[in-house]
Short mmCIF file of C-alpha atoms in Angstrom, two decimals:
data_model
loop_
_atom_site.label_atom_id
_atom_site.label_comp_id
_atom_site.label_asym_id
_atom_site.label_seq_id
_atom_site.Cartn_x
_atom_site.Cartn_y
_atom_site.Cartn_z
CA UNK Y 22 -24.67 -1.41 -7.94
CA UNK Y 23 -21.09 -0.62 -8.56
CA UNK Y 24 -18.41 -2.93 -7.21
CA UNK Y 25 -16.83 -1.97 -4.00
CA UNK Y 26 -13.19 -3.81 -3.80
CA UNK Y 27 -12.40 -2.39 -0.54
CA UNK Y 28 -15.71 -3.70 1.13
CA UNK Y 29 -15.44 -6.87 -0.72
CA UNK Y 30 -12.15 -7.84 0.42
CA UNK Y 31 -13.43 -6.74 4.00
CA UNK Y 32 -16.26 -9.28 3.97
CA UNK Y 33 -14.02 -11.88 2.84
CA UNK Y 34 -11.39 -10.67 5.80
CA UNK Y 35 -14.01 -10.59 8.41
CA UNK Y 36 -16.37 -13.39 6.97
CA UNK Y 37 -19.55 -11.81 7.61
CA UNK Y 38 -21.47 -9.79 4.48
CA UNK Y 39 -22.79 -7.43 7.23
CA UNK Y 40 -21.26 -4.24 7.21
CA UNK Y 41 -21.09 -3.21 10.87
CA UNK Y 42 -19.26 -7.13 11.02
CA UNK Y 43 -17.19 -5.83 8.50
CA UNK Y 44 -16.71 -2.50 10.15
CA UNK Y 45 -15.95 -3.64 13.79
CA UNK Y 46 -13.42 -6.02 12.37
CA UNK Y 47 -11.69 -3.06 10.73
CA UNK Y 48 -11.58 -0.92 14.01
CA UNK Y 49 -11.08 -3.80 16.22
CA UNK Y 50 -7.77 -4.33 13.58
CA UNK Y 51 -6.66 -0.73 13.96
CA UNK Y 52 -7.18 -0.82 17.74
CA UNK Y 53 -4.86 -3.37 17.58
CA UNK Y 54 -2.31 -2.12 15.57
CA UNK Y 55 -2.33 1.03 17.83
CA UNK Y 56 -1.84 -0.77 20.70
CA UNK Y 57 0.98 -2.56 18.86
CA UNK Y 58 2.64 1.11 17.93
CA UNK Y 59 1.95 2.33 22.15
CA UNK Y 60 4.23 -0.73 22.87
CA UNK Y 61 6.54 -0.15 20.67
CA UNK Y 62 7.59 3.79 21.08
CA UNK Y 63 6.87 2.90 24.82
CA UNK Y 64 9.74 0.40 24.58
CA UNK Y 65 11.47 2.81 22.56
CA UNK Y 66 11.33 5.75 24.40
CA UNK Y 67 12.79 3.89 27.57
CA UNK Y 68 15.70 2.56 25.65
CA UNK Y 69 16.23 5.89 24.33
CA UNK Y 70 15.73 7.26 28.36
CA UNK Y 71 18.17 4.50 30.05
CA UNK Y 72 20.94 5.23 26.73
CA UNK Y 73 20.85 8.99 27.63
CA UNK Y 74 21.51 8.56 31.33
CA UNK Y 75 24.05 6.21 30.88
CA UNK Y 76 25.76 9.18 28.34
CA UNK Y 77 24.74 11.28 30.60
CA UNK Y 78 27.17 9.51 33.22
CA UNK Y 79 30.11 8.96 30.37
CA UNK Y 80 30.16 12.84 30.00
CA UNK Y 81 30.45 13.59 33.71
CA UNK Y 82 33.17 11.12 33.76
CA UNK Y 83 34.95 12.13 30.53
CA UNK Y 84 34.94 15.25 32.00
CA UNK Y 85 36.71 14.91 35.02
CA UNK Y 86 40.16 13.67 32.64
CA UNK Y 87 40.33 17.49 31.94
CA UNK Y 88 42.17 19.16 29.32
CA UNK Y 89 45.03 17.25 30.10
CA UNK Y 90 43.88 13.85 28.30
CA UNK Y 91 43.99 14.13 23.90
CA UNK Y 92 41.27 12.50 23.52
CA UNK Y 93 38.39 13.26 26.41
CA UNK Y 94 38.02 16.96 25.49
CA UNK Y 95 36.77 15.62 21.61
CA UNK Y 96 34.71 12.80 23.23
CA UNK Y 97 32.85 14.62 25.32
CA UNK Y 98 32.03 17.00 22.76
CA UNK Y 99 30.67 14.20 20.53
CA UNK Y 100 28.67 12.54 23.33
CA UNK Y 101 27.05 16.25 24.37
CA UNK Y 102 26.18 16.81 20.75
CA UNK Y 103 24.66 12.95 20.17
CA UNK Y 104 22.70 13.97 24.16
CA UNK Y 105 21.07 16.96 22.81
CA UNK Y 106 20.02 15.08 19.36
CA UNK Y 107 19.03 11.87 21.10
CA UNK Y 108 16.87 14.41 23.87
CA UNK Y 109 15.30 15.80 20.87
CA UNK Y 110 14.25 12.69 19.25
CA UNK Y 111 12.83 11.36 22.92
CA UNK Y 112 10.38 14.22 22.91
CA UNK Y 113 9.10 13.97 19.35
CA UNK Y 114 8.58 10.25 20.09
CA UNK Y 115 6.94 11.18 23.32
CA UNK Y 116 4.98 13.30 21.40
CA UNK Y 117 4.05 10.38 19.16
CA UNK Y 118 2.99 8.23 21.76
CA UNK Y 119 0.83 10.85 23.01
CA UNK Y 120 -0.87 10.98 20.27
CA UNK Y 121 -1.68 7.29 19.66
CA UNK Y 122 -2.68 7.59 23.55
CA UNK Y 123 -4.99 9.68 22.19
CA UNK Y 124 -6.20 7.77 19.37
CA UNK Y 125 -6.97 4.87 21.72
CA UNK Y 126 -9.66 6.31 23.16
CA UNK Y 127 -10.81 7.15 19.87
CA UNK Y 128 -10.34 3.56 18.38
CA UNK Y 129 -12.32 2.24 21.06
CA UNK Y 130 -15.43 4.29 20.81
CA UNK Y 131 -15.36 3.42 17.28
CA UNK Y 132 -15.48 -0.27 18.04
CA UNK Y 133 -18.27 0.73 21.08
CA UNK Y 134 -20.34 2.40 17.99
CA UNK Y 135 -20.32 -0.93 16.20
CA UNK Y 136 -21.38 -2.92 19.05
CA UNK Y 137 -24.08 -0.82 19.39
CA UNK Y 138 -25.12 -1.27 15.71
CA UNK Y 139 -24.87 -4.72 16.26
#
């Protein structure tokens, strides 16, 4: 039989030299760092959410100088451009974080599957 680093270093990880021990540990680890990454964007994404209403506020405010002021007209420009960017970038992280919503459920049948082998 052939050596098998990757399963090796697994048994010595888990410290079992069964394979569904072995294998559980591995999903149990990515479950983990899933629900690590859902934290994350989550946190994230509602920075991202309270920053954009807070522009959001600066460019209604920046507006009402009018033409008038030098330096509002530019400003508000900037701060509408960096809105629609920072908008975009919400949704693909929303997008993201549906996805390793997604992969939860996933993660956690594959643990189930071990249990049941075990």
């Amino acid at each position: 039989m052939g050596a098998r680093p990757n399963i090796d270093s697994l048994k010595v990880a888990c410290g079992s030299n069964q394979l569904q021990h072995c294998f559980k540990y591995l999903f149990v680890q990515e479950w983990r760092e899933n629900e690590d990454l859902i934290i994350y964007i989550g946190q994230k994404c509602d920075e991202l959410d309270t920053n954009i209403q807070r522009r959001d506020e600066l460019i209604q405010e920046g507006q009402s100088f009018g033409l008038f002021h030098e330096v509002a007209p530019d400003a508000v420009e900037c701060m509408v451009e960096t809105q629609q960017r920072d908008r975009e970038i919400l949704a693909a992280l929303v997008g993201v974080l549906d996805l390793a919503r997604e992969g939860r459920v996933e993660k956690q049948r594959h643990v189930g599957l071990m249990d049941l082998k075990g």
